[in-house]
Amino acid sequence: MRLALAQINPVVGDLAGNRELILEHLAEAKREHADLVVFPELAVTGYPPEDLLLRRGFVRAAEESLEAIAAATRGLSVVVGTPFRDGDELYNAAALCADGAVIAHVKKRHLPNYGVFDEKRYFTPGTETRLFVIAGKQVGITVCEDMWLPGPPTTELAQAGAELLVNLSASPFHLLRDREREEMFRLRARDSGVAVALCNAVGGQDELVFDGHSLVIDANGELVARAPGFIEHLLVVDLDDPGSGTVAPRRDELEQMREALVLGLRDYVRKNGFGEVVVGVSGGIDSALTAALAVEALGAERVHCVSMPSRYSSSGTRDDAQRLAENLGCDFRELPIEPVVEAFAGVLAGSFEGREPDLAEENLQARIRGTLLMALSNKFGWLLVATGNKSEMSVGYATLYGDMAGGFALLKDVFKTDVFRLSRYLNEQAGRELVPESTIDRAPSAELRADQLDEDSLPPYPELDRVLEAYVEEDRTLEELSADGFDPEVVSRAVALIDRAEYKRRQAPPGVRLRPKAFGRDRRTPITNRWRS
Amino acid sequence: MRLALAQINPVVGDLAGNRELILEHLAEAKREHADLVVFPELAVTGYPPEDLLLRRGFVRAAEESLEAIAAATRGLSVVVGTPFRDGDELYNAAALCADGAVIAHVKKRHLPNYGVFDEKRYFTPGTETRLFVIAGKQVGITVCEDMWLPGPPTTELAQAGAELLVNLSASPFHLLRDREREEMFRLRARDSGVAVALCNAVGGQDELVFDGHSLVIDANGELVARAPGFIEHLLVVDLDDPGSGTVAPRRDELEQMREALVLGLRDYVRKNGFGEVVVGVSGGIDSALTAALAVEALGAERVHCVSMPSRYSSSGTRDDAQRLAENLGCDFRELPIEPVVEAFAGVLAGSFEGREPDLAEENLQARIRGTLLMALSNKFGWLLVATGNKSEMSVGYATLYGDMAGGFALLKDVFKTDVFRLSRYLNEQAGRELVPESTIDRAPSAELRADQLDEDSLPPYPELDRVLEAYVEEDRTLEELSADGFDPEVVSRAVALIDRAEYKRRQAPPGVRLRPKAFGRDRRTPITNRWRS
């Protein structure tokens, strides 16, 4: 049997576009003489369609789209993910199509309803398991979570005599997720003694990135073929000739971070109909990394850099902002904000009389910058990319409607320590300076008052990031963190800041999810919440 | 049996505060010689605790809090809602306590996972049903959804000989929800031939309001007692003397809207530790209604009104803004924005050269106002209450970081037509002008350019609101709406606007949910979404 795994990048809700994409890959699989071509989970609609699934007209249209796909299946079998209404129930299904028609729907049995997943909101679980004969082989079809859990349907299909288990996935990325996934599928193949083929989606959808890395594994659990990550690919393998499979190399953590951020941004821009983006560059490292990644995602000609110095901006950061744009080859402009600061001060003078300058004046500068960037965004149709990192977003060290403003917050799941690592890595990979070295070397400062340093307000980032990782990612309690040897004062300060910043995060733009807890729908915390520990 | 239903207002995460509240009501029930006092669903933690439930330390602390409550149960039985860990599983449970100890946990069997609910994310469903003898009566205990569905556990408990079915709820409000709830519980009582007592929570929690309206219904389905809506209450009924029950009057739709908005705002302010609020008043009806409701929720001395006229503000709206504040007795200041507009224009002159004024200049004014209000908020600790209504939020006729800025968007689920109805109603109820009559009579305008009217950009509000109700609330398709007789042009324009505005709504502040689809977690739409129909 010649098997093709079509690792494609659908767009949620774009039924016509997804159909076209599926038909193109189907035609290519035919040209490759495949007997069977497999598409990802819910490829017909894109994943996750969320509450579009509650609209009957949407599901009806998806069914019609599937019919049109099935009509093109002459000479090979096709398995494609699609929603399937059966009576009053809706299923997350894999449709098997051949000879111009839909032959069968296989219903997903294990519905994930944790982390970023809400599948029990929409779907009824399937209960049946059966095999299909395709090109003379006994084939079992499963959908994503079905094979993440031991037991049925995998064991049932193996007992029934399966020779190949096909799995359709839209398995979201987090760092090194490909390793976990590959290990898990190898384990299933080994335990069941059946070859396994995983077709995973690729592409960015709001906060999620799907990383591809589709796989073919033999009945001994040995890897036969692996598609590359983060790009579309048709992986073709002759199952009777395992040597026919190509194995794309694995990427390390930093490279995965880079690729996920680039793909996530590129797809958000493209799928939402934007052409160009604008980034406020301060001379600091967050905005430098954001701009550098944006250039990689979109090309320098589609990235606009804007420096907005105030009286507190040093000549070092002003120069670095300009140098960054030169390094990247981007459009650059400098819009000094001082006249606007003074105009606001005049309007507020009566109200603020007798009060010392404080956070209000600092936030004002950030909001003036946000407002300037949004004015450019509105005037020229550029998507504003916000530059805040995960460490800041965690503790609320960011200004709502100021530096948090934007359509996409690229680094929202990148810890500050990783911002440094990734900036150095980009320079290394480029073999030249992209992020200015002086930016990397300078101590972080918001430059919203004289001689301000982030470390005046926050624990040092290496220490803070370790606490964040333990508290946010691992849900450790205050007590446990102290027992782990963290400084109790740092911990209780950080935890209080994290919980109080929920209202800010709720109004933050989406950004690429890199870790299991990205402050998106993977971490649903009430705003009104008096729990502190 | 003397039954007390403690309709209390817990705070999510405030275990100590909730315990105190429970103990106070328990003591009051004792003074009333109750045999049994019932508290709402998850009263120990507040509802919904969301992902706090995934933190082991939180659940452990809730269990300890329950033990402390149980210790106080001498002389009467107590049923209180609490999370309950049993082995590796977590349950949404009702704890029966008596004689100083927890006697039993009853596990919720039907877990809602639709609309605003995510209970399958956290809980395992219970499977058992049993009766408890309390004050000589056979009592069945159920939790919320358990009685919304026909069949078990209600039928099983009835068959087993129940004489009273107790239901602990945190049943979120939407308009006239109390009628639906009462009808449903009367039906269950009648069908099962068993008396029913519902104890519902009250209070605001982020977007949700719990409306109380606790109930006692006899075995014939007749209402014996009803607690008032929107306030805490201990409803005491002697089940052997149905005449002992008091029946609070029902409220009509407008009055419910008023009460829910007032309670939702008051609790958001109070539970998040704010003292005062600030409202930008434009002389238009949305901000006037917002300020009037804020005064009702908090008192005039805690509401600050700020008028921020531009060159496009008419003398009519300027006067109305001031008159509103006088009518309400609020602090009032006028901060003309023209100097800031000019300063921005100067900074942007180079970038905007040769371009006609457009939306960019309009949004700029809105963002200057948002920035001024946030400056006051930061300086004085006032919560900024945003003034946008549901019609605007639906179609995106609002400026991100401008008029959408704020910690709470009070009217986000109030259609524009209801803004008018409610304003007139408040004036009627007050017996004097609160919202100026001239504000009510004026055609709506954003006043962001000369001679601008909302109807230049949008269909007339009565028409728009009908489309929104059908498309958003009822999930009707474009085709169905046309078949229903809606103007196809208005419909397709509105639908395109609604879907494209998702990215704005995602960054909007929370606000009081009044309808089943309030653009919160009741309507989860992807931002990246090419579906249009």
JSON list of C-alpha atoms in Angstrom, two decimals, chain A residues 11-15 48-52 54-58 60-61 113-118 120-122 205-206 267-268 270-272 333 335-337 339-340 343-344 347-348 351-352 355-361 363-364 367-368 371-372 374-376 378-380 400-401 404-407 471 475 477 480 499 503 506-510 521-531 533, chain B residues 11-15 48-52 54-58 60-61 113-118 120-122 205-206 267-268 270-272 333 335-337 339-340 343-344 347-348 351-352 355-361 363-364 367-368 371-372 374-376 378-380 400-401 404-407 471 475 477 480 499 503 506-510 521-531 533:
[
{"chain": "A", "resi": 11, "resn": "VAL", "atom": "CA", "xyz": [-8.34, 28.23, 7.57]},
{"chain": "A", "resi": 12, "resn": "VAL", "atom": "CA", "xyz": [-11.17, 28.07, 10.09]},
{"chain": "A", "resi": 13, "resn": "GLY", "atom": "CA", "xyz": [-14.51, 28.74, 8.40]},
{"chain": "A", "resi": 14, "resn": "ASP", "atom": "CA", "xyz": [-13.09, 28.88, 4.87]},
{"chain": "A", "resi": 15, "resn": "LEU", "atom": "CA", "xyz": [-14.95, 25.88, 3.52]},
{"chain": "A", "resi": 48, "resn": "PRO", "atom": "CA", "xyz": [-10.99, 24.56, 16.14]},
{"chain": "A", "resi": 49, "resn": "PRO", "atom": "CA", "xyz": [-14.18, 25.98, 14.64]},
{"chain": "A", "resi": 50, "resn": "GLU", "atom": "CA", "xyz": [-15.49, 26.71, 18.16]},
{"chain": "A", "resi": 51, "resn": "ASP", "atom": "CA", "xyz": [-19.10, 27.93, 18.27]},
{"chain": "A", "resi": 52, "resn": "LEU", "atom": "CA", "xyz": [-19.43, 27.90, 14.48]},
{"chain": "A", "resi": 54, "resn": "LEU", "atom": "CA", "xyz": [-23.40, 25.37, 16.99]},
{"chain": "A", "resi": 55, "resn": "ARG", "atom": "CA", "xyz": [-24.69, 26.99, 13.78]},
{"chain": "A", "resi": 56, "resn": "ARG", "atom": "CA", "xyz": [-26.69, 24.49, 11.78]},
{"chain": "A", "resi": 57, "resn": "GLY", "atom": "CA", "xyz": [-25.98, 26.32, 8.54]},
{"chain": "A", "resi": 58, "resn": "PHE", "atom": "CA", "xyz": [-22.26, 25.92, 9.07]},
{"chain": "A", "resi": 60, "resn": "ARG", "atom": "CA", "xyz": [-24.75, 21.79, 6.66]},
{"chain": "A", "resi": 61, "resn": "ALA", "atom": "CA", "xyz": [-22.29, 23.66, 4.46]},
{"chain": "A", "resi": 113, "resn": "ASN", "atom": "CA", "xyz": [-12.23, 18.86, 27.33]},
{"chain": "A", "resi": 114, "resn": "TYR", "atom": "CA", "xyz": [-9.19, 20.18, 29.20]},
{"chain": "A", "resi": 115, "resn": "GLY", "atom": "CA", "xyz": [-6.41, 22.66, 28.49]},
{"chain": "A", "resi": 116, "resn": "VAL", "atom": "CA", "xyz": [-7.32, 24.53, 25.30]},
{"chain": "A", "resi": 117, "resn": "PHE", "atom": "CA", "xyz": [-9.94, 21.94, 24.33]},
{"chain": "A", "resi": 118, "resn": "ASP", "atom": "CA", "xyz": [-13.72, 22.22, 24.65]},
{"chain": "A", "resi": 120, "resn": "LYS", "atom": "CA", "xyz": [-17.54, 18.09, 24.90]},
{"chain": "A", "resi": 121, "resn": "ARG", "atom": "CA", "xyz": [-19.21, 21.44, 24.33]},
{"chain": "A", "resi": 122, "resn": "TYR", "atom": "CA", "xyz": [-19.87, 20.44, 20.72]},
{"chain": "A", "resi": 205, "resn": "GLN", "atom": "CA", "xyz": [-5.09, 29.71, 14.25]},
{"chain": "A", "resi": 206, "resn": "ASP", "atom": "CA", "xyz": [-5.45, 32.63, 16.69]},
{"chain": "A", "resi": 267, "resn": "ASP", "atom": "CA", "xyz": [-0.79, 32.98, 9.52]},
{"chain": "A", "resi": 268, "resn": "TYR", "atom": "CA", "xyz": [-2.57, 35.49, 11.76]},
{"chain": "A", "resi": 270, "resn": "ARG", "atom": "CA", "xyz": [-2.45, 36.31, 6.20]},
{"chain": "A", "resi": 271, "resn": "LYS", "atom": "CA", "xyz": [-5.62, 34.58, 7.36]},
{"chain": "A", "resi": 272, "resn": "ASN", "atom": "CA", "xyz": [-7.08, 37.84, 8.68]},
{"chain": "A", "resi": 333, "resn": "ARG", "atom": "CA", "xyz": [10.27, 56.65, 11.52]},
{"chain": "A", "resi": 335, "resn": "LEU", "atom": "CA", "xyz": [7.80, 60.26, 16.36]},
{"chain": "A", "resi": 336, "resn": "PRO", "atom": "CA", "xyz": [8.90, 62.04, 19.55]},
{"chain": "A", "resi": 337, "resn": "ILE", "atom": "CA", "xyz": [6.00, 62.10, 22.00]},
{"chain": "A", "resi": 339, "resn": "PRO", "atom": "CA", "xyz": [4.51, 67.58, 22.58]},
{"chain": "A", "resi": 340, "resn": "VAL", "atom": "CA", "xyz": [1.65, 65.16, 23.27]},
{"chain": "A", "resi": 343, "resn": "ALA", "atom": "CA", "xyz": [-0.63, 68.68, 25.92]},
{"chain": "A", "resi": 344, "resn": "PHE", "atom": "CA", "xyz": [-2.03, 65.92, 28.17]},
{"chain": "A", "resi": 347, "resn": "VAL", "atom": "CA", "xyz": [-5.44, 69.20, 30.15]},
{"chain": "A", "resi": 348, "resn": "LEU", "atom": "CA", "xyz": [-4.93, 67.20, 33.36]},
{"chain": "A", "resi": 351, "resn": "SER", "atom": "CA", "xyz": [-7.22, 67.42, 38.18]},
{"chain": "A", "resi": 352, "resn": "PHE", "atom": "CA", "xyz": [-3.67, 66.42, 39.13]},
{"chain": "A", "resi": 355, "resn": "ARG", "atom": "CA", "xyz": [-0.25, 65.31, 43.37]},
{"chain": "A", "resi": 356, "resn": "GLU", "atom": "CA", "xyz": [3.19, 63.81, 42.89]},
{"chain": "A", "resi": 357, "resn": "PRO", "atom": "CA", "xyz": [3.96, 62.13, 39.55]},
{"chain": "A", "resi": 358, "resn": "ASP", "atom": "CA", "xyz": [3.37, 58.38, 39.78]},
{"chain": "A", "resi": 359, "resn": "LEU", "atom": "CA", "xyz": [2.21, 55.45, 37.71]},
{"chain": "A", "resi": 360, "resn": "ALA", "atom": "CA", "xyz": [-0.43, 57.65, 36.05]},
{"chain": "A", "resi": 361, "resn": "GLU", "atom": "CA", "xyz": [2.24, 59.73, 34.28]},
{"chain": "A", "resi": 363, "resn": "ASN", "atom": "CA", "xyz": [1.17, 54.86, 31.84]},
{"chain": "A", "resi": 364, "resn": "LEU", "atom": "CA", "xyz": [0.23, 58.05, 30.03]},
{"chain": "A", "resi": 367, "resn": "ARG", "atom": "CA", "xyz": [-0.77, 55.07, 26.04]},
{"chain": "A", "resi": 368, "resn": "ILE", "atom": "CA", "xyz": [0.37, 57.96, 23.89]},
{"chain": "A", "resi": 371, "resn": "THR", "atom": "CA", "xyz": [-2.46, 55.69, 20.36]},
{"chain": "A", "resi": 372, "resn": "LEU", "atom": "CA", "xyz": [0.15, 56.79, 17.80]},
{"chain": "A", "resi": 374, "resn": "MET", "atom": "CA", "xyz": [-3.08, 52.66, 16.36]},
{"chain": "A", "resi": 375, "resn": "ALA", "atom": "CA", "xyz": [-3.40, 55.89, 14.35]},
{"chain": "A", "resi": 376, "resn": "LEU", "atom": "CA", "xyz": [-0.86, 54.52, 11.87]},
{"chain": "A", "resi": 378, "resn": "ASN", "atom": "CA", "xyz": [-5.98, 52.77, 11.18]},
{"chain": "A", "resi": 379, "resn": "LYS", "atom": "CA", "xyz": [-4.62, 55.09, 8.51]},
{"chain": "A", "resi": 380, "resn": "PHE", "atom": "CA", "xyz": [-2.59, 52.54, 6.56]},
{"chain": "A", "resi": 400, "resn": "LEU", "atom": "CA", "xyz": [-3.28, 48.35, 29.16]},
{"chain": "A", "resi": 401, "resn": "TYR", "atom": "CA", "xyz": [-4.03, 50.33, 25.95]},
{"chain": "A", "resi": 404, "resn": "MET", "atom": "CA", "xyz": [-0.34, 46.06, 25.36]},
{"chain": "A", "resi": 405, "resn": "ALA", "atom": "CA", "xyz": [-2.25, 47.59, 22.43]},
{"chain": "A", "resi": 406, "resn": "GLY", "atom": "CA", "xyz": [-2.32, 45.64, 19.19]},
{"chain": "A", "resi": 407, "resn": "GLY", "atom": "CA", "xyz": [-3.98, 42.98, 17.11]},
{"chain": "A", "resi": 471, "resn": "TYR", "atom": "CA", "xyz": [3.43, 28.73, 39.64]},
{"chain": "A", "resi": 475, "resn": "ASP", "atom": "CA", "xyz": [0.26, 25.04, 39.39]},
{"chain": "A", "resi": 477, "resn": "THR", "atom": "CA", "xyz": [1.13, 26.35, 45.58]},
{"chain": "A", "resi": 480, "resn": "GLU", "atom": "CA", "xyz": [5.14, 24.05, 47.74]},
{"chain": "A", "resi": 499, "resn": "ASP", "atom": "CA", "xyz": [-3.39, 37.04, 40.23]},
{"chain": "A", "resi": 503, "resn": "TYR", "atom": "CA", "xyz": [-7.99, 41.82, 34.32]},
{"chain": "A", "resi": 506, "resn": "ARG", "atom": "CA", "xyz": [-8.27, 39.47, 29.72]},
{"chain": "A", "resi": 507, "resn": "GLN", "atom": "CA", "xyz": [-7.99, 42.54, 27.49]},
{"chain": "A", "resi": 508, "resn": "ALA", "atom": "CA", "xyz": [-4.72, 41.51, 25.86]},
{"chain": "A", "resi": 509, "resn": "PRO", "atom": "CA", "xyz": [-4.44, 40.62, 22.18]},
{"chain": "A", "resi": 510, "resn": "PRO", "atom": "CA", "xyz": [-3.96, 36.98, 21.22]},
{"chain": "A", "resi": 521, "resn": "ARG", "atom": "CA", "xyz": [-8.08, 29.46, 27.24]},
{"chain": "A", "resi": 522, "resn": "ASP", "atom": "CA", "xyz": [-5.60, 27.02, 28.72]},
{"chain": "A", "resi": 523, "resn": "ARG", "atom": "CA", "xyz": [-5.69, 29.01, 31.99]},
{"chain": "A", "resi": 524, "resn": "ARG", "atom": "CA", "xyz": [-9.20, 30.22, 32.84]},
{"chain": "A", "resi": 525, "resn": "THR", "atom": "CA", "xyz": [-8.94, 32.30, 35.95]},
{"chain": "A", "resi": 526, "resn": "PRO", "atom": "CA", "xyz": [-11.72, 34.50, 37.29]},
{"chain": "A", "resi": 527, "resn": "ILE", "atom": "CA", "xyz": [-10.96, 38.22, 37.41]},
{"chain": "A", "resi": 528, "resn": "THR", "atom": "CA", "xyz": [-12.97, 38.59, 40.59]},
{"chain": "A", "resi": 529, "resn": "ASN", "atom": "CA", "xyz": [-10.91, 36.20, 42.69]},
{"chain": "A", "resi": 530, "resn": "ARG", "atom": "CA", "xyz": [-9.73, 36.56, 46.26]},
{"chain": "A", "resi": 531, "resn": "TRP", "atom": "CA", "xyz": [-7.67, 33.35, 46.28]},
{"chain": "A", "resi": 533, "resn": "SER", "atom": "CA", "xyz": [-1.73, 31.20, 47.32]},
{"chain": "B", "resi": 11, "resn": "VAL", "atom": "CA", "xyz": [-16.99, 35.78, 46.54]},
{"chain": "B", "resi": 12, "resn": "VAL", "atom": "CA", "xyz": [-15.00, 33.44, 44.30]},
{"chain": "B", "resi": 13, "resn": "GLY", "atom": "CA", "xyz": [-11.81, 32.34, 46.04]},
{"chain": "B", "resi": 14, "resn": "ASP", "atom": "CA", "xyz": [-12.61, 34.03, 49.35]},
{"chain": "B", "resi": 15, "resn": "LEU", "atom": "CA", "xyz": [-12.80, 30.88, 51.44]},
{"chain": "B", "resi": 48, "resn": "PRO", "atom": "CA", "xyz": [-17.65, 29.54, 39.13]},
{"chain": "B", "resi": 49, "resn": "PRO", "atom": "CA", "xyz": [-14.16, 29.07, 40.52]},
{"chain": "B", "resi": 50, "resn": "GLU", "atom": "CA", "xyz": [-12.92, 28.12, 37.03]},
{"chain": "B", "resi": 51, "resn": "ASP", "atom": "CA", "xyz": [-9.31, 26.88, 36.92]},
{"chain": "B", "resi": 52, "resn": "LEU", "atom": "CA", "xyz": [-8.80, 27.48, 40.64]},
{"chain": "B", "resi": 54, "resn": "LEU", "atom": "CA", "xyz": [-7.28, 22.63, 39.03]},
{"chain": "B", "resi": 55, "resn": "ARG", "atom": "CA", "xyz": [-5.06, 23.80, 41.90]},
{"chain": "B", "resi": 56, "resn": "ARG", "atom": "CA", "xyz": [-4.79, 21.10, 44.52]},
{"chain": "B", "resi": 57, "resn": "GLY", "atom": "CA", "xyz": [-4.05, 23.62, 47.24]},
{"chain": "B", "resi": 58, "resn": "PHE", "atom": "CA", "xyz": [-7.31, 25.41, 46.54]},
{"chain": "B", "resi": 60, "resn": "ARG", "atom": "CA", "xyz": [-7.61, 21.23, 49.92]},
{"chain": "B", "resi": 61, "resn": "ALA", "atom": "CA", "xyz": [-8.30, 24.61, 51.49]},
{"chain": "B", "resi": 113, "resn": "ASN", "atom": "CA", "xyz": [-20.84, 22.00, 29.53]},
{"chain": "B", "resi": 114, "resn": "TYR", "atom": "CA", "xyz": [-22.62, 24.44, 27.22]},
{"chain": "B", "resi": 115, "resn": "GLY", "atom": "CA", "xyz": [-23.32, 28.17, 27.19]},
{"chain": "B", "resi": 116, "resn": "VAL", "atom": "CA", "xyz": [-21.26, 29.75, 29.96]},
{"chain": "B", "resi": 117, "resn": "PHE", "atom": "CA", "xyz": [-20.65, 26.38, 31.64]},
{"chain": "B", "resi": 118, "resn": "ASP", "atom": "CA", "xyz": [-17.46, 24.28, 31.53]},
{"chain": "B", "resi": 120, "resn": "LYS", "atom": "CA", "xyz": [-16.86, 18.76, 32.43]},
{"chain": "B", "resi": 121, "resn": "ARG", "atom": "CA", "xyz": [-13.50, 20.50, 32.40]},
{"chain": "B", "resi": 122, "resn": "TYR", "atom": "CA", "xyz": [-13.30, 20.09, 36.17]},
{"chain": "B", "resi": 205, "resn": "GLN", "atom": "CA", "xyz": [-19.17, 37.44, 39.47]},
{"chain": "B", "resi": 206, "resn": "ASP", "atom": "CA", "xyz": [-17.34, 38.97, 36.50]},
{"chain": "B", "resi": 267, "resn": "ASP", "atom": "CA", "xyz": [-20.35, 43.53, 43.10]},
{"chain": "B", "resi": 268, "resn": "TYR", "atom": "CA", "xyz": [-17.60, 43.95, 40.50]},
{"chain": "B", "resi": 270, "resn": "ARG", "atom": "CA", "xyz": [-16.80, 45.84, 45.74]},
{"chain": "B", "resi": 271, "resn": "LYS", "atom": "CA", "xyz": [-15.38, 42.37, 45.19]},
{"chain": "B", "resi": 272, "resn": "ASN", "atom": "CA", "xyz": [-12.36, 43.76, 43.33]},
{"chain": "B", "resi": 333, "resn": "ARG", "atom": "CA", "xyz": [-15.29, 68.06, 35.32]},
{"chain": "B", "resi": 335, "resn": "LEU", "atom": "CA", "xyz": [-11.51, 68.37, 30.00]},
{"chain": "B", "resi": 336, "resn": "PRO", "atom": "CA", "xyz": [-11.56, 69.74, 26.43]},
{"chain": "B", "resi": 337, "resn": "ILE", "atom": "CA", "xyz": [-9.39, 67.52, 24.24]},
{"chain": "B", "resi": 339, "resn": "PRO", "atom": "CA", "xyz": [-4.96, 70.76, 22.62]},
{"chain": "B", "resi": 340, "resn": "VAL", "atom": "CA", "xyz": [-4.16, 67.05, 22.67]},
{"chain": "B", "resi": 343, "resn": "ALA", "atom": "CA", "xyz": [-0.44, 67.84, 19.49]},
{"chain": "B", "resi": 344, "resn": "PHE", "atom": "CA", "xyz": [-1.11, 64.41, 17.99]},
{"chain": "B", "resi": 347, "resn": "VAL", "atom": "CA", "xyz": [3.42, 64.49, 15.60]},
{"chain": "B", "resi": 348, "resn": "LEU", "atom": "CA", "xyz": [1.59, 62.56, 12.87]},
{"chain": "B", "resi": 351, "resn": "SER", "atom": "CA", "xyz": [3.21, 60.36, 8.29]},
{"chain": "B", "resi": 352, "resn": "PHE", "atom": "CA", "xyz": [-0.30, 61.49, 7.33]},
{"chain": "B", "resi": 355, "resn": "ARG", "atom": "CA", "xyz": [-4.00, 61.74, 3.19]},
{"chain": "B", "resi": 356, "resn": "GLU", "atom": "CA", "xyz": [-7.62, 62.72, 3.72]},
{"chain": "B", "resi": 357, "resn": "PRO", "atom": "CA", "xyz": [-8.98, 62.59, 7.29]},
{"chain": "B", "resi": 358, "resn": "ASP", "atom": "CA", "xyz": [-10.76, 59.30, 7.90]},
{"chain": "B", "resi": 359, "resn": "LEU", "atom": "CA", "xyz": [-11.43, 56.78, 10.65]},
{"chain": "B", "resi": 360, "resn": "ALA", "atom": "CA", "xyz": [-7.89, 57.26, 11.96]},
{"chain": "B", "resi": 361, "resn": "GLU", "atom": "CA", "xyz": [-8.65, 60.81, 13.05]},
{"chain": "B", "resi": 363, "resn": "ASN", "atom": "CA", "xyz": [-10.52, 56.94, 16.54]},
{"chain": "B", "resi": 364, "resn": "LEU", "atom": "CA", "xyz": [-7.75, 59.23, 17.71]},
{"chain": "B", "resi": 367, "resn": "ARG", "atom": "CA", "xyz": [-8.42, 57.19, 22.30]},
{"chain": "B", "resi": 368, "resn": "ILE", "atom": "CA", "xyz": [-7.47, 60.57, 23.70]},
{"chain": "B", "resi": 371, "resn": "THR", "atom": "CA", "xyz": [-6.31, 57.87, 27.81]},
{"chain": "B", "resi": 372, "resn": "LEU", "atom": "CA", "xyz": [-7.55, 60.82, 29.89]},
{"chain": "B", "resi": 374, "resn": "MET", "atom": "CA", "xyz": [-7.32, 56.00, 32.39]},
{"chain": "B", "resi": 375, "resn": "ALA", "atom": "CA", "xyz": [-5.00, 58.73, 33.68]},
{"chain": "B", "resi": 376, "resn": "LEU", "atom": "CA", "xyz": [-7.67, 59.73, 36.22]},
{"chain": "B", "resi": 378, "resn": "ASN", "atom": "CA", "xyz": [-4.53, 55.46, 37.63]},
{"chain": "B", "resi": 379, "resn": "LYS", "atom": "CA", "xyz": [-4.09, 58.65, 39.64]},
{"chain": "B", "resi": 380, "resn": "PHE", "atom": "CA", "xyz": [-7.09, 58.28, 41.93]},
{"chain": "B", "resi": 400, "resn": "LEU", "atom": "CA", "xyz": [-10.64, 49.82, 20.87]},
{"chain": "B", "resi": 401, "resn": "TYR", "atom": "CA", "xyz": [-8.62, 51.58, 23.64]},
{"chain": "B", "resi": 404, "resn": "MET", "atom": "CA", "xyz": [-14.07, 50.59, 24.85]},
{"chain": "B", "resi": 405, "resn": "ALA", "atom": "CA", "xyz": [-11.42, 51.27, 27.52]},
{"chain": "B", "resi": 406, "resn": "GLY", "atom": "CA", "xyz": [-12.30, 50.42, 31.08]},
{"chain": "B", "resi": 407, "resn": "GLY", "atom": "CA", "xyz": [-12.41, 47.80, 33.79]},
{"chain": "B", "resi": 471, "resn": "TYR", "atom": "CA", "xyz": [-28.40, 36.35, 14.34]},
{"chain": "B", "resi": 475, "resn": "ASP", "atom": "CA", "xyz": [-28.03, 31.66, 15.59]},
{"chain": "B", "resi": 477, "resn": "THR", "atom": "CA", "xyz": [-28.41, 31.88, 9.21]},
{"chain": "B", "resi": 480, "resn": "GLU", "atom": "CA", "xyz": [-33.15, 32.02, 7.30]},
{"chain": "B", "resi": 499, "resn": "ASP", "atom": "CA", "xyz": [-18.06, 38.62, 12.48]},
{"chain": "B", "resi": 503, "resn": "TYR", "atom": "CA", "xyz": [-11.11, 40.85, 17.55]},
{"chain": "B", "resi": 506, "resn": "ARG", "atom": "CA", "xyz": [-11.94, 39.85, 22.56]},
{"chain": "B", "resi": 507, "resn": "GLN", "atom": "CA", "xyz": [-10.19, 42.87, 24.06]},
{"chain": "B", "resi": 508, "resn": "ALA", "atom": "CA", "xyz": [-13.32, 44.35, 25.63]},
{"chain": "B", "resi": 509, "resn": "PRO", "atom": "CA", "xyz": [-13.81, 44.63, 29.39]},
{"chain": "B", "resi": 510, "resn": "PRO", "atom": "CA", "xyz": [-16.29, 42.28, 31.05]},
{"chain": "B", "resi": 521, "resn": "ARG", "atom": "CA", "xyz": [-17.87, 32.71, 27.08]},
{"chain": "B", "resi": 522, "resn": "ASP", "atom": "CA", "xyz": [-21.41, 31.98, 25.99]},
{"chain": "B", "resi": 523, "resn": "ARG", "atom": "CA", "xyz": [-20.39, 32.77, 22.38]},
{"chain": "B", "resi": 524, "resn": "ARG", "atom": "CA", "xyz": [-16.93, 31.45, 21.53]},
{"chain": "B", "resi": 525, "resn": "THR", "atom": "CA", "xyz": [-16.11, 32.57, 18.05]},
{"chain": "B", "resi": 526, "resn": "PRO", "atom": "CA", "xyz": [-12.67, 32.32, 16.46]},
{"chain": "B", "resi": 527, "resn": "ILE", "atom": "CA", "xyz": [-11.08, 35.65, 15.51]},
{"chain": "B", "resi": 528, "resn": "THR", "atom": "CA", "xyz": [-9.46, 34.07, 12.47]},
{"chain": "B", "resi": 529, "resn": "ASN", "atom": "CA", "xyz": [-12.68, 32.98, 10.79]},
{"chain": "B", "resi": 530, "resn": "ARG", "atom": "CA", "xyz": [-13.67, 33.21, 7.16]},
{"chain": "B", "resi": 531, "resn": "TRP", "atom": "CA", "xyz": [-17.23, 31.94, 7.66]},
{"chain": "B", "resi": 533, "resn": "SER", "atom": "CA", "xyz": [-23.35, 33.59, 6.69]}
]
